[in-house]
Amino acid sequence: AWLCRDKPSMKEVLREAELAEAVGFDSVFVPEHHMMPDGYLPAPAVLLAAIASRTKKIRLGTSILQLPEWDAIHIAEEWAVLDNISRGRSILGVGLGLVEPEFKLFGRNIKDAAPLFNEQVQVIRQAWSQNQFSYSGKFHHYENVGITPRPVQKPHPPIWIGAMSEPALKRAARLGDGWI
């Protein structure tokens, strides 16, 4: 259920997640978009944390978090917190997004989306799986970085890659723990 004038309230979305768990669903996924009139969600980790506080078993993920619009360390930290709040039930579903106005909103160049995304996935994995790491790429340069808290899931929460084209499917197979 997405939120907008003609859609369920946030309270109703939380109730739907509770009901989904009660009737045996194994996961709840929420989207991410910005400035959208149709109710897409600009803060999926916040909603997933609220759902985590009301559920016990259901997996919690994004379909998809538009990774190139974010800082990789910020996402690694935010999802580690979500993984702790949910007691190891988080799934980070990520994709390119490729919505031009959203890229502009966050000062990103849409032409950089794929190589930026590839680096971000590598940085997030290292941040989750190593106490300290260094990374040097075209877009990211980190030296002796460590994040806290550490994720509950070992080696880290699964990263599912969104893909709808052949090149994207190949990227998902190369980089992801799953495909969404």
Short mmCIF file of N, CA and C in Angstrom, two decimals:
data_model
loop_
_atom_site.label_atom_id
_atom_site.label_comp_id
_atom_site.label_asym_id
_atom_site.label_seq_id
_atom_site.Cartn_x
_atom_site.Cartn_y
_atom_site.Cartn_z
N ALA A 1 0.84 -1.18 0.00
CA ALA A 1 0.00 0.00 0.00
C ALA A 1 0.89 1.24 0.00
N TRP A 2 0.64 2.12 -0.91
CA TRP A 2 1.43 3.35 -0.98
C TRP A 2 0.63 4.48 -0.37
N LEU A 3 1.34 5.47 0.08
CA LEU A 3 0.72 6.57 0.78
C LEU A 3 0.49 7.76 -0.15
N CYS A 4 -0.70 8.22 -0.24
CA CYS A 4 -1.04 9.48 -0.89
C CYS A 4 -2.48 9.81 -0.53
N ARG A 5 -3.02 10.85 -1.07
CA ARG A 5 -4.37 11.29 -0.67
C ARG A 5 -5.41 10.18 -0.77
N ASP A 6 -5.36 9.37 -1.80
CA ASP A 6 -6.39 8.37 -2.02
C ASP A 6 -5.97 6.97 -1.56
N LYS A 7 -4.89 6.88 -0.84
CA LYS A 7 -4.37 5.58 -0.43
C LYS A 7 -4.40 5.47 1.09
N PRO A 8 -4.08 4.28 1.63
CA PRO A 8 -4.12 4.08 3.08
C PRO A 8 -3.16 5.01 3.83
N SER A 9 -3.52 5.31 5.07
CA SER A 9 -2.66 6.12 5.93
C SER A 9 -1.46 5.29 6.40
N MET A 10 -0.48 5.96 6.98
CA MET A 10 0.67 5.26 7.52
C MET A 10 0.22 4.23 8.56
N LYS A 11 -0.74 4.61 9.37
CA LYS A 11 -1.27 3.68 10.39
C LYS A 11 -1.83 2.42 9.72
N GLU A 12 -2.52 2.60 8.61
CA GLU A 12 -3.07 1.45 7.89
C GLU A 12 -1.97 0.58 7.29
N VAL A 13 -0.92 1.20 6.78
CA VAL A 13 0.20 0.43 6.22
C VAL A 13 0.83 -0.42 7.32
N LEU A 14 1.00 0.14 8.51
CA LEU A 14 1.55 -0.63 9.63
C LEU A 14 0.64 -1.80 9.99
N ARG A 15 -0.66 -1.55 10.00
CA ARG A 15 -1.62 -2.64 10.28
C ARG A 15 -1.54 -3.73 9.21
N GLU A 16 -1.39 -3.31 7.95
CA GLU A 16 -1.28 -4.29 6.86
C GLU A 16 -0.04 -5.17 7.05
N ALA A 17 1.06 -4.59 7.48
CA ALA A 17 2.28 -5.38 7.71
C ALA A 17 2.06 -6.37 8.85
N GLU A 18 1.39 -5.93 9.91
CA GLU A 18 1.08 -6.85 11.01
C GLU A 18 0.19 -7.99 10.53
N LEU A 19 -0.81 -7.66 9.74
CA LEU A 19 -1.71 -8.67 9.20
C LEU A 19 -0.96 -9.62 8.27
N ALA A 20 -0.09 -9.07 7.43
CA ALA A 20 0.70 -9.92 6.53
C ALA A 20 1.48 -10.97 7.33
N GLU A 21 2.09 -10.56 8.42
CA GLU A 21 2.81 -11.53 9.25
C GLU A 21 1.85 -12.54 9.88
N ALA A 22 0.72 -12.07 10.38
CA ALA A 22 -0.24 -12.94 11.05
C ALA A 22 -0.80 -14.02 10.13
N VAL A 23 -0.96 -13.71 8.84
CA VAL A 23 -1.52 -14.70 7.92
C VAL A 23 -0.45 -15.49 7.18
N GLY A 24 0.83 -15.28 7.53
CA GLY A 24 1.87 -16.15 7.00
C GLY A 24 2.73 -15.61 5.88
N PHE A 25 2.59 -14.34 5.52
CA PHE A 25 3.52 -13.78 4.54
C PHE A 25 4.93 -13.84 5.12
N ASP A 26 5.92 -14.00 4.24
CA ASP A 26 7.29 -14.08 4.76
C ASP A 26 8.06 -12.78 4.63
N SER A 27 7.52 -11.80 3.91
CA SER A 27 8.27 -10.55 3.76
C SER A 27 7.34 -9.39 3.42
N VAL A 28 7.83 -8.19 3.72
CA VAL A 28 7.19 -6.93 3.37
C VAL A 28 8.26 -6.09 2.69
N PHE A 29 7.95 -5.58 1.51
CA PHE A 29 8.88 -4.72 0.78
C PHE A 29 8.23 -3.37 0.53
N VAL A 30 9.01 -2.32 0.70
CA VAL A 30 8.51 -0.96 0.45
C VAL A 30 9.41 -0.30 -0.59
N PRO A 31 8.85 0.65 -1.35
CA PRO A 31 9.61 1.33 -2.40
C PRO A 31 10.30 2.58 -1.88
N GLU A 32 11.04 3.23 -2.76
CA GLU A 32 11.59 4.55 -2.49
C GLU A 32 11.46 5.41 -3.74
N HIS A 33 10.91 6.57 -3.56
CA HIS A 33 10.91 7.62 -4.58
C HIS A 33 10.76 8.94 -3.87
N HIS A 34 11.04 10.00 -4.58
CA HIS A 34 10.98 11.35 -4.01
C HIS A 34 10.16 12.24 -4.92
N MET A 35 9.41 13.14 -4.33
CA MET A 35 8.61 14.14 -5.05
C MET A 35 7.54 13.50 -5.93
N MET A 36 7.04 12.33 -5.57
CA MET A 36 6.08 11.64 -6.41
C MET A 36 4.65 11.83 -5.89
N PRO A 37 3.73 12.24 -6.75
CA PRO A 37 2.35 12.45 -6.30
C PRO A 37 1.60 11.16 -6.04
N ASP A 38 2.11 10.02 -6.52
CA ASP A 38 1.37 8.77 -6.37
C ASP A 38 1.70 8.02 -5.09
N GLY A 39 2.40 8.65 -4.16
CA GLY A 39 2.56 8.06 -2.84
C GLY A 39 3.79 7.23 -2.62
N TYR A 40 4.71 7.18 -3.57
CA TYR A 40 5.95 6.46 -3.29
C TYR A 40 6.62 7.06 -2.07
N LEU A 41 7.43 6.29 -1.39
CA LEU A 41 7.93 6.59 -0.07
C LEU A 41 9.35 7.15 -0.09
N PRO A 42 9.61 8.34 0.48
CA PRO A 42 10.95 8.90 0.47
C PRO A 42 11.86 8.39 1.58
N ALA A 43 11.33 7.67 2.57
CA ALA A 43 12.14 7.22 3.71
C ALA A 43 11.81 5.78 4.07
N PRO A 44 12.19 4.82 3.22
CA PRO A 44 11.79 3.43 3.47
C PRO A 44 12.38 2.83 4.75
N ALA A 45 13.59 3.18 5.12
CA ALA A 45 14.18 2.59 6.33
C ALA A 45 13.40 2.99 7.57
N VAL A 46 12.85 4.19 7.59
CA VAL A 46 12.06 4.64 8.73
C VAL A 46 10.79 3.80 8.84
N LEU A 47 10.10 3.62 7.72
CA LEU A 47 8.89 2.80 7.74
C LEU A 47 9.22 1.35 8.11
N LEU A 48 10.29 0.81 7.57
CA LEU A 48 10.66 -0.57 7.91
C LEU A 48 11.01 -0.72 9.39
N ALA A 49 11.63 0.28 9.98
CA ALA A 49 11.93 0.24 11.41
C ALA A 49 10.63 0.23 12.22
N ALA A 50 9.64 1.01 11.79
CA ALA A 50 8.35 1.00 12.47
C ALA A 50 7.68 -0.37 12.34
N ILE A 51 7.75 -0.95 11.16
CA ILE A 51 7.19 -2.29 10.95
C ILE A 51 7.93 -3.31 11.81
N ALA A 52 9.25 -3.19 11.87
CA ALA A 52 10.05 -4.12 12.68
C ALA A 52 9.62 -4.08 14.15
N SER A 53 9.26 -2.89 14.64
CA SER A 53 8.87 -2.78 16.05
C SER A 53 7.51 -3.41 16.32
N ARG A 54 6.73 -3.69 15.27
CA ARG A 54 5.39 -4.26 15.44
C ARG A 54 5.30 -5.72 15.00
N THR A 55 6.40 -6.27 14.52
CA THR A 55 6.40 -7.65 14.02
C THR A 55 7.55 -8.43 14.64
N LYS A 56 7.52 -9.75 14.44
CA LYS A 56 8.57 -10.59 15.03
C LYS A 56 9.33 -11.46 14.03
N LYS A 57 8.65 -11.86 12.93
CA LYS A 57 9.25 -12.85 12.03
C LYS A 57 9.43 -12.38 10.60
N ILE A 58 8.56 -11.53 10.13
CA ILE A 58 8.50 -11.18 8.71
C ILE A 58 9.77 -10.44 8.29
N ARG A 59 10.31 -10.81 7.12
CA ARG A 59 11.49 -10.13 6.57
C ARG A 59 11.09 -8.75 6.06
N LEU A 60 12.04 -7.80 6.11
CA LEU A 60 11.75 -6.40 5.79
C LEU A 60 12.74 -5.91 4.75
N GLY A 61 12.22 -5.44 3.62
CA GLY A 61 13.13 -5.02 2.56
C GLY A 61 12.60 -3.87 1.73
N THR A 62 13.44 -3.45 0.81
CA THR A 62 13.11 -2.38 -0.12
C THR A 62 13.04 -2.93 -1.54
N SER A 63 12.08 -2.37 -2.29
CA SER A 63 11.97 -2.75 -3.70
C SER A 63 11.65 -1.50 -4.51
N ILE A 64 12.55 -0.73 -4.78
CA ILE A 64 13.99 -0.76 -4.48
C ILE A 64 14.40 0.57 -3.83
N LEU A 65 15.49 0.52 -3.11
CA LEU A 65 16.15 1.74 -2.68
C LEU A 65 17.00 2.20 -3.86
N GLN A 66 16.87 3.46 -4.22
CA GLN A 66 17.58 3.99 -5.38
C GLN A 66 19.00 4.37 -4.96
N LEU A 67 19.85 3.39 -4.93
CA LEU A 67 21.17 3.52 -4.34
C LEU A 67 22.02 4.67 -4.88
N PRO A 68 22.05 4.96 -6.18
CA PRO A 68 22.92 6.05 -6.64
C PRO A 68 22.56 7.43 -6.07
N GLU A 69 21.38 7.55 -5.49
CA GLU A 69 21.00 8.84 -4.89
C GLU A 69 21.54 9.00 -3.47
N TRP A 70 22.18 7.99 -2.93
CA TRP A 70 22.61 7.98 -1.53
C TRP A 70 24.12 7.89 -1.39
N ASP A 71 24.60 8.19 -0.21
CA ASP A 71 25.98 7.93 0.17
C ASP A 71 26.07 6.48 0.68
N ALA A 72 27.02 5.74 0.19
CA ALA A 72 27.13 4.31 0.50
C ALA A 72 27.33 4.05 2.00
N ILE A 73 28.14 4.84 2.66
CA ILE A 73 28.36 4.63 4.10
C ILE A 73 27.08 4.92 4.88
N HIS A 74 26.37 5.96 4.48
CA HIS A 74 25.09 6.26 5.14
C HIS A 74 24.15 5.06 5.05
N ILE A 75 24.04 4.46 3.89
CA ILE A 75 23.16 3.30 3.71
C ILE A 75 23.67 2.11 4.51
N ALA A 76 24.96 1.87 4.50
CA ALA A 76 25.51 0.76 5.30
C ALA A 76 25.17 0.94 6.77
N GLU A 77 25.31 2.15 7.28
CA GLU A 77 25.00 2.41 8.69
C GLU A 77 23.50 2.28 8.96
N GLU A 78 22.69 2.91 8.11
CA GLU A 78 21.24 2.88 8.31
C GLU A 78 20.70 1.46 8.29
N TRP A 79 21.17 0.66 7.34
CA TRP A 79 20.69 -0.72 7.26
C TRP A 79 21.25 -1.59 8.38
N ALA A 80 22.42 -1.30 8.89
CA ALA A 80 22.94 -2.02 10.05
C ALA A 80 22.05 -1.72 11.26
N VAL A 81 21.62 -0.47 11.42
CA VAL A 81 20.69 -0.13 12.50
C VAL A 81 19.37 -0.87 12.31
N LEU A 82 18.82 -0.85 11.09
CA LEU A 82 17.58 -1.56 10.81
C LEU A 82 17.74 -3.05 11.09
N ASP A 83 18.87 -3.62 10.72
CA ASP A 83 19.11 -5.04 10.97
C ASP A 83 19.12 -5.34 12.46
N ASN A 84 19.64 -4.43 13.25
CA ASN A 84 19.62 -4.60 14.71
C ASN A 84 18.21 -4.43 15.27
N ILE A 85 17.49 -3.40 14.83
CA ILE A 85 16.12 -3.19 15.31
C ILE A 85 15.25 -4.40 14.99
N SER A 86 15.43 -4.96 13.80
CA SER A 86 14.59 -6.08 13.35
C SER A 86 15.13 -7.44 13.80
N ARG A 87 16.22 -7.44 14.50
CA ARG A 87 16.86 -8.69 14.97
C ARG A 87 17.22 -9.60 13.80
N GLY A 88 17.82 -8.98 12.76
CA GLY A 88 18.35 -9.75 11.65
C GLY A 88 17.34 -10.10 10.57
N ARG A 89 16.36 -9.24 10.34
CA ARG A 89 15.34 -9.54 9.32
C ARG A 89 15.41 -8.64 8.11
N SER A 90 16.43 -7.79 7.97
CA SER A 90 16.46 -6.82 6.88
C SER A 90 17.02 -7.39 5.59
N ILE A 91 16.50 -6.88 4.49
CA ILE A 91 16.99 -7.15 3.14
C ILE A 91 17.16 -5.80 2.46
N LEU A 92 18.33 -5.54 1.93
CA LEU A 92 18.56 -4.28 1.21
C LEU A 92 18.34 -4.55 -0.28
N GLY A 93 17.18 -4.14 -0.78
CA GLY A 93 16.89 -4.23 -2.20
C GLY A 93 17.25 -2.91 -2.86
N VAL A 94 18.18 -2.94 -3.79
CA VAL A 94 18.69 -1.72 -4.40
C VAL A 94 18.62 -1.78 -5.92
N GLY A 95 18.58 -0.61 -6.52
CA GLY A 95 18.59 -0.51 -7.96
C GLY A 95 19.08 0.86 -8.38
N LEU A 96 19.12 1.06 -9.68
CA LEU A 96 19.61 2.32 -10.21
C LEU A 96 18.60 3.46 -10.08
N GLY A 97 17.33 3.14 -10.14
CA GLY A 97 16.32 4.19 -10.07
C GLY A 97 16.09 4.85 -11.40
N LEU A 98 17.04 5.63 -11.84
CA LEU A 98 17.04 6.27 -13.16
C LEU A 98 15.85 7.20 -13.40
N VAL A 99 15.43 7.90 -12.36
CA VAL A 99 14.41 8.93 -12.51
C VAL A 99 15.14 10.27 -12.48
N GLU A 100 15.23 10.90 -13.66
CA GLU A 100 16.04 12.11 -13.83
C GLU A 100 15.78 13.19 -12.78
N PRO A 101 14.52 13.56 -12.49
CA PRO A 101 14.30 14.62 -11.49
C PRO A 101 14.85 14.26 -10.11
N GLU A 102 14.82 12.98 -9.77
CA GLU A 102 15.35 12.56 -8.47
C GLU A 102 16.87 12.66 -8.44
N PHE A 103 17.51 12.30 -9.52
CA PHE A 103 18.96 12.44 -9.58
C PHE A 103 19.35 13.91 -9.43
N LYS A 104 18.64 14.78 -10.12
CA LYS A 104 18.92 16.22 -10.03
C LYS A 104 18.69 16.72 -8.61
N LEU A 105 17.62 16.24 -7.97
CA LEU A 105 17.30 16.65 -6.60
C LEU A 105 18.49 16.42 -5.67
N PHE A 106 19.19 15.30 -5.86
CA PHE A 106 20.29 14.94 -4.97
C PHE A 106 21.66 15.26 -5.55
N GLY A 107 21.69 16.05 -6.63
CA GLY A 107 22.95 16.50 -7.19
C GLY A 107 23.76 15.40 -7.84
N ARG A 108 23.08 14.39 -8.36
CA ARG A 108 23.76 13.27 -9.02
C ARG A 108 23.57 13.36 -10.52
N ASN A 109 24.54 12.83 -11.25
CA ASN A 109 24.46 12.76 -12.70
C ASN A 109 23.97 11.37 -13.08
N ILE A 110 22.85 11.31 -13.76
CA ILE A 110 22.26 10.02 -14.12
C ILE A 110 23.20 9.17 -14.98
N LYS A 111 24.11 9.82 -15.71
CA LYS A 111 25.08 9.09 -16.54
C LYS A 111 26.06 8.28 -15.70
N ASP A 112 26.23 8.67 -14.44
CA ASP A 112 27.14 7.96 -13.53
C ASP A 112 26.46 6.82 -12.78
N ALA A 113 25.17 6.62 -13.00
CA ALA A 113 24.39 5.71 -12.16
C ALA A 113 24.99 4.30 -12.07
N ALA A 114 25.27 3.64 -13.19
CA ALA A 114 25.73 2.25 -13.14
C ALA A 114 27.10 2.11 -12.49
N PRO A 115 28.13 2.88 -12.89
CA PRO A 115 29.42 2.69 -12.22
C PRO A 115 29.39 3.13 -10.75
N LEU A 116 28.61 4.15 -10.44
CA LEU A 116 28.46 4.57 -9.04
C LEU A 116 27.81 3.46 -8.23
N PHE A 117 26.75 2.87 -8.77
CA PHE A 117 26.04 1.76 -8.12
C PHE A 117 26.98 0.60 -7.84
N ASN A 118 27.77 0.22 -8.83
CA ASN A 118 28.71 -0.90 -8.65
C ASN A 118 29.65 -0.65 -7.48
N GLU A 119 30.20 0.55 -7.41
CA GLU A 119 31.09 0.90 -6.29
C GLU A 119 30.34 0.88 -4.97
N GLN A 120 29.13 1.43 -4.96
CA GLN A 120 28.37 1.51 -3.72
C GLN A 120 28.11 0.13 -3.12
N VAL A 121 27.75 -0.83 -3.96
CA VAL A 121 27.51 -2.18 -3.46
C VAL A 121 28.79 -2.75 -2.84
N GLN A 122 29.92 -2.53 -3.48
CA GLN A 122 31.19 -3.00 -2.93
C GLN A 122 31.49 -2.34 -1.59
N VAL A 123 31.29 -1.04 -1.50
CA VAL A 123 31.55 -0.30 -0.26
C VAL A 123 30.64 -0.80 0.86
N ILE A 124 29.36 -0.98 0.58
CA ILE A 124 28.41 -1.44 1.60
C ILE A 124 28.82 -2.82 2.10
N ARG A 125 29.15 -3.73 1.20
CA ARG A 125 29.58 -5.08 1.63
C ARG A 125 30.82 -5.00 2.54
N GLN A 126 31.79 -4.19 2.16
CA GLN A 126 32.99 -4.07 2.98
C GLN A 126 32.66 -3.45 4.33
N ALA A 127 31.83 -2.43 4.34
CA ALA A 127 31.46 -1.78 5.60
C ALA A 127 30.78 -2.76 6.54
N TRP A 128 29.96 -3.66 6.00
CA TRP A 128 29.24 -4.62 6.82
C TRP A 128 30.10 -5.80 7.26
N SER A 129 31.06 -6.18 6.46
CA SER A 129 31.78 -7.42 6.73
C SER A 129 33.17 -7.24 7.34
N GLN A 130 33.66 -6.01 7.38
CA GLN A 130 34.99 -5.77 7.93
C GLN A 130 34.90 -4.74 9.05
N ASN A 131 35.66 -4.96 10.10
CA ASN A 131 35.68 -3.99 11.19
C ASN A 131 36.20 -2.64 10.73
N GLN A 132 37.21 -2.66 9.89
CA GLN A 132 37.76 -1.45 9.28
C GLN A 132 38.12 -1.79 7.84
N PHE A 133 37.94 -0.83 6.95
CA PHE A 133 38.30 -1.08 5.56
C PHE A 133 38.73 0.22 4.91
N SER A 134 39.42 0.06 3.81
CA SER A 134 39.78 1.19 2.95
C SER A 134 39.29 0.86 1.55
N TYR A 135 38.93 1.88 0.81
CA TYR A 135 38.41 1.69 -0.54
C TYR A 135 38.79 2.90 -1.37
N SER A 136 39.23 2.65 -2.59
CA SER A 136 39.52 3.74 -3.50
C SER A 136 38.98 3.38 -4.87
N GLY A 137 38.03 4.18 -5.34
CA GLY A 137 37.43 3.98 -6.65
C GLY A 137 37.24 5.30 -7.34
N LYS A 138 36.46 5.31 -8.39
CA LYS A 138 36.22 6.55 -9.13
C LYS A 138 35.39 7.54 -8.30
N PHE A 139 34.43 7.03 -7.53
CA PHE A 139 33.50 7.89 -6.79
C PHE A 139 33.70 7.89 -5.29
N HIS A 140 34.34 6.86 -4.76
CA HIS A 140 34.47 6.72 -3.31
C HIS A 140 35.93 6.54 -2.92
N HIS A 141 36.30 7.22 -1.87
CA HIS A 141 37.65 7.09 -1.30
C HIS A 141 37.51 7.09 0.21
N TYR A 142 37.80 5.95 0.82
CA TYR A 142 37.70 5.81 2.27
C TYR A 142 39.00 5.20 2.78
N GLU A 143 39.42 5.67 3.92
CA GLU A 143 40.61 5.11 4.54
C GLU A 143 40.31 4.80 6.00
N ASN A 144 40.52 3.54 6.36
CA ASN A 144 40.33 3.06 7.74
C ASN A 144 38.96 3.44 8.30
N VAL A 145 37.91 3.04 7.57
CA VAL A 145 36.53 3.32 7.98
C VAL A 145 35.96 2.08 8.65
N GLY A 146 35.21 2.30 9.72
CA GLY A 146 34.47 1.23 10.38
C GLY A 146 33.11 1.76 10.78
N ILE A 147 32.09 0.95 10.65
CA ILE A 147 30.74 1.40 11.02
C ILE A 147 30.27 0.67 12.26
N THR A 148 29.41 1.35 12.99
CA THR A 148 28.73 0.74 14.12
C THR A 148 27.28 1.21 14.10
N PRO A 149 26.35 0.38 14.56
CA PRO A 149 26.57 -0.98 15.03
C PRO A 149 26.85 -1.91 13.86
N ARG A 150 27.32 -3.08 14.16
CA ARG A 150 27.52 -4.11 13.15
C ARG A 150 26.17 -4.75 12.85
N PRO A 151 25.92 -5.20 11.62
CA PRO A 151 24.66 -5.90 11.33
C PRO A 151 24.56 -7.19 12.16
N VAL A 152 23.36 -7.61 12.43
CA VAL A 152 23.12 -8.87 13.13
C VAL A 152 23.40 -10.04 12.21
N GLN A 153 22.93 -9.97 10.96
CA GLN A 153 23.10 -11.07 10.02
C GLN A 153 24.56 -11.22 9.62
N LYS A 154 25.01 -12.45 9.50
CA LYS A 154 26.38 -12.73 9.11
C LYS A 154 26.39 -13.48 7.79
N PRO A 155 27.23 -13.10 6.84
CA PRO A 155 28.24 -12.06 6.97
C PRO A 155 27.66 -10.66 6.93
N HIS A 156 26.41 -10.52 6.41
CA HIS A 156 25.76 -9.21 6.35
C HIS A 156 24.33 -9.42 5.85
N PRO A 157 23.48 -8.41 5.95
CA PRO A 157 22.14 -8.52 5.36
C PRO A 157 22.23 -8.79 3.86
N PRO A 158 21.30 -9.56 3.33
CA PRO A 158 21.34 -9.81 1.88
C PRO A 158 21.11 -8.52 1.10
N ILE A 159 21.79 -8.46 -0.03
CA ILE A 159 21.61 -7.35 -0.97
C ILE A 159 20.96 -7.94 -2.22
N TRP A 160 19.74 -7.50 -2.48
CA TRP A 160 19.01 -7.92 -3.66
C TRP A 160 19.06 -6.78 -4.66
N ILE A 161 19.34 -7.12 -5.91
CA ILE A 161 19.53 -6.13 -6.95
C ILE A 161 18.29 -6.09 -7.85
N GLY A 162 17.73 -4.90 -8.01
CA GLY A 162 16.61 -4.72 -8.92
C GLY A 162 17.08 -4.72 -10.36
N ALA A 163 16.34 -5.43 -11.21
CA ALA A 163 16.76 -5.53 -12.61
C ALA A 163 15.55 -5.86 -13.49
N MET A 164 15.49 -5.16 -14.64
CA MET A 164 14.41 -5.43 -15.59
C MET A 164 14.91 -5.51 -17.03
N SER A 165 16.23 -5.42 -17.23
CA SER A 165 16.79 -5.52 -18.58
C SER A 165 17.93 -6.53 -18.53
N GLU A 166 18.38 -6.97 -19.70
CA GLU A 166 19.46 -7.96 -19.72
C GLU A 166 20.74 -7.45 -19.06
N PRO A 167 21.20 -6.22 -19.35
CA PRO A 167 22.40 -5.74 -18.65
C PRO A 167 22.20 -5.64 -17.14
N ALA A 168 21.00 -5.24 -16.73
CA ALA A 168 20.72 -5.14 -15.29
C ALA A 168 20.68 -6.52 -14.64
N LEU A 169 20.13 -7.51 -15.34
CA LEU A 169 20.12 -8.88 -14.81
C LEU A 169 21.54 -9.41 -14.66
N LYS A 170 22.40 -9.10 -15.60
CA LYS A 170 23.80 -9.52 -15.48
C LYS A 170 24.46 -8.84 -14.28
N ARG A 171 24.14 -7.55 -14.07
CA ARG A 171 24.68 -6.82 -12.91
C ARG A 171 24.18 -7.47 -11.62
N ALA A 172 22.89 -7.82 -11.59
CA ALA A 172 22.32 -8.47 -10.40
C ALA A 172 23.01 -9.79 -10.12
N ALA A 173 23.27 -10.57 -11.15
CA ALA A 173 23.95 -11.85 -10.96
C ALA A 173 25.38 -11.66 -10.46
N ARG A 174 26.03 -10.63 -10.95
CA ARG A 174 27.43 -10.36 -10.58
C ARG A 174 27.55 -9.79 -9.15
N LEU A 175 26.65 -8.88 -8.78
CA LEU A 175 26.79 -8.13 -7.54
C LEU A 175 25.90 -8.57 -6.39
N GLY A 176 24.77 -9.20 -6.70
CA GLY A 176 23.75 -9.39 -5.68
C GLY A 176 23.73 -10.75 -5.02
N ASP A 177 23.01 -10.78 -3.89
CA ASP A 177 22.71 -12.03 -3.20
C ASP A 177 21.36 -12.56 -3.69
N GLY A 178 20.65 -11.73 -4.42
CA GLY A 178 19.35 -12.07 -4.96
C GLY A 178 18.94 -11.04 -5.98
N TRP A 179 17.82 -11.33 -6.65
CA TRP A 179 17.30 -10.45 -7.70
C TRP A 179 15.87 -10.06 -7.32
N ILE A 180 15.56 -8.80 -7.50
CA ILE A 180 14.20 -8.35 -7.23
C ILE A 180 13.70 -7.58 -8.44
#
